[in-house]
Short mmCIF file of C-alpha atoms and ligand atoms in Angstrom, two decimals:
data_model
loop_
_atom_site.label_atom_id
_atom_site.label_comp_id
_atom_site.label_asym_id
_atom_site.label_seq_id
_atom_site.Cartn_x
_atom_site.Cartn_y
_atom_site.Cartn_z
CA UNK L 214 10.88 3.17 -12.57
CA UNK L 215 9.16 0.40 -10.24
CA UNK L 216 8.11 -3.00 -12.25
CA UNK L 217 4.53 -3.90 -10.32
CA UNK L 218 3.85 -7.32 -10.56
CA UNK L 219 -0.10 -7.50 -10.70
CA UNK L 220 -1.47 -10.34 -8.54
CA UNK L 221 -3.77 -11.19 -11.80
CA UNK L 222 -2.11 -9.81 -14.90
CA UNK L 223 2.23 -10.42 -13.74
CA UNK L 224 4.67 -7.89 -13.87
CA UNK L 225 3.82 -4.65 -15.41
CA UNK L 226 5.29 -1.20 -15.65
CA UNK L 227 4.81 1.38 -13.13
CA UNK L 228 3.06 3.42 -15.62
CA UNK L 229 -0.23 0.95 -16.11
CA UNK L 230 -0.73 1.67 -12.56
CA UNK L 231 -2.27 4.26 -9.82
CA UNK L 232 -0.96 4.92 -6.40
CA UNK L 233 -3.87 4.54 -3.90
CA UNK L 234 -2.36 5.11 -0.46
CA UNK L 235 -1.71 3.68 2.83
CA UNK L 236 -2.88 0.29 3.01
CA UNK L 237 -5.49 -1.29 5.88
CA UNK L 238 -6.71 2.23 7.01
CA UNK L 239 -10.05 0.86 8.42
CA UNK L 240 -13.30 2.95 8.26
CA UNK L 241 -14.46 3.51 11.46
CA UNK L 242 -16.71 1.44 13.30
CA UNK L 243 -19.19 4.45 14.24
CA UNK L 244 -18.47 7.33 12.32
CA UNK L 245 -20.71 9.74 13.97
CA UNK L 246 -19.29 9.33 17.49
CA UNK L 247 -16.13 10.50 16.32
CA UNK L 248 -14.99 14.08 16.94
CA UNK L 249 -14.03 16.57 14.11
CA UNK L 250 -10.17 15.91 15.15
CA UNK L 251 -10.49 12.21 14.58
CA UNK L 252 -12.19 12.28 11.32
CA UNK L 253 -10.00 14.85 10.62
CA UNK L 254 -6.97 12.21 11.62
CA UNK L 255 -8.34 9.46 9.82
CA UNK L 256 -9.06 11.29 6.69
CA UNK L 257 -5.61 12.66 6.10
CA UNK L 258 -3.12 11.71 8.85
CA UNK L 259 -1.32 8.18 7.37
CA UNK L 260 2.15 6.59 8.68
CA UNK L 261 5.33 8.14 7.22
CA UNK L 262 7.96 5.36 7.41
CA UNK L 263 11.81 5.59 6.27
CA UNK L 264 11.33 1.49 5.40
CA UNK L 265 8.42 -0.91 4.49
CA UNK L 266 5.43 0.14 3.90
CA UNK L 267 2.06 -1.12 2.99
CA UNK L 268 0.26 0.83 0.11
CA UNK L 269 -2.67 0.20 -2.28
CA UNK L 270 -2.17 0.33 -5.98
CA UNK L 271 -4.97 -0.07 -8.53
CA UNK L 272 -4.26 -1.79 -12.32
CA UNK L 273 -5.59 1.05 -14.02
CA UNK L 274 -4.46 0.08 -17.20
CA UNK L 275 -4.90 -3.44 -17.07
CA UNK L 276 -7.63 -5.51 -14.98
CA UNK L 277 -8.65 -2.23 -12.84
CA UNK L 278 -7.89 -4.27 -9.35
CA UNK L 279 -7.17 -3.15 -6.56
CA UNK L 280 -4.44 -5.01 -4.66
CA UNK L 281 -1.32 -3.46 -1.77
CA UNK L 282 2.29 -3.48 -1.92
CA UNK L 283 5.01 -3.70 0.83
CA UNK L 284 7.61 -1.17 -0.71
CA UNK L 285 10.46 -0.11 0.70
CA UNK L 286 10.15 3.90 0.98
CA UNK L 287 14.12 4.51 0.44
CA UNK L 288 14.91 1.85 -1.65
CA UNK L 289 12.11 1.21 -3.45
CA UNK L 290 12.37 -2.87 -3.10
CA UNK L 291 8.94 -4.52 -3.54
CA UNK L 292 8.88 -7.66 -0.87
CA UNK L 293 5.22 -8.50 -1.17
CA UNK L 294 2.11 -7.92 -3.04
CA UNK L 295 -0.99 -9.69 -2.18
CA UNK L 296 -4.86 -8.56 -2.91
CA UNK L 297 -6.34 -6.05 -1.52
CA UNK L 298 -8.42 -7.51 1.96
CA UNK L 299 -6.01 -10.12 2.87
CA UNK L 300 -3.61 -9.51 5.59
CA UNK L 301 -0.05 -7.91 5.32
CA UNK L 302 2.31 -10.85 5.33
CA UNK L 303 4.84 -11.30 7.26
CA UNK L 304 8.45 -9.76 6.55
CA UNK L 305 10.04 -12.68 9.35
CA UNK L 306 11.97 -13.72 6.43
CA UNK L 307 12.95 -10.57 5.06
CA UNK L 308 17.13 -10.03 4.47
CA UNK L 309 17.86 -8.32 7.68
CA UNK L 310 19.44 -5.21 4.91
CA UNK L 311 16.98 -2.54 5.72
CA UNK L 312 18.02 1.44 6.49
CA UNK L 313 17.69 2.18 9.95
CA UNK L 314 17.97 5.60 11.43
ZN1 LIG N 1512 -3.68 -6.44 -13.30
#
């Protein structure tokens, strides 16, 4: 079980909250000039990491914000969460403990 700390409302438990995906997947500048295999990609084709990862998560059961996560996809360790249109920060000063393969 993950403990989520809100940017508005602290640390809650996973439960209050909604997965919503990869984080900073932009919308394409010009939709129509894209071909059916990009718009296919960008719909449904998202990074897959064994490590960080940025993600969006909504409050659902609290203040119903959006905001992303940087969680670790093997260990689960949350090392940042920020709202949702800022940049990721930077993991520079992240322990250098991370799963590699
Ligand atoms: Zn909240």
């Amino acid at each position: 079980m993950l403990l989520i700390a809100c940017p508005w409302c602290g640390e809650r438990d996973e439960t209050e909250f909604h997965y919503g995906g990869q984080a900073h997947v932009a919308y394409p500048a010009d939709p129509e000039a894209l071909t059916d295999v990009e718009w296919g990609a960008y719909l449904f084709v998202r990074d897959n990491p064994k490590g960080d990862f940025a993600e969006r998560w909504v409050h659902t059961a609290g203040c119903r914000r959006w905001f992303n996560v940087v969680r670790h996809t093997v260990t689960h360790d949350i090392s940042a969460v920020y709202p949702a249109g800022q940049p990721r920060p930077s993991q520079e000063s992240r322990p250098q403990n991370e799963v590699t393969a």
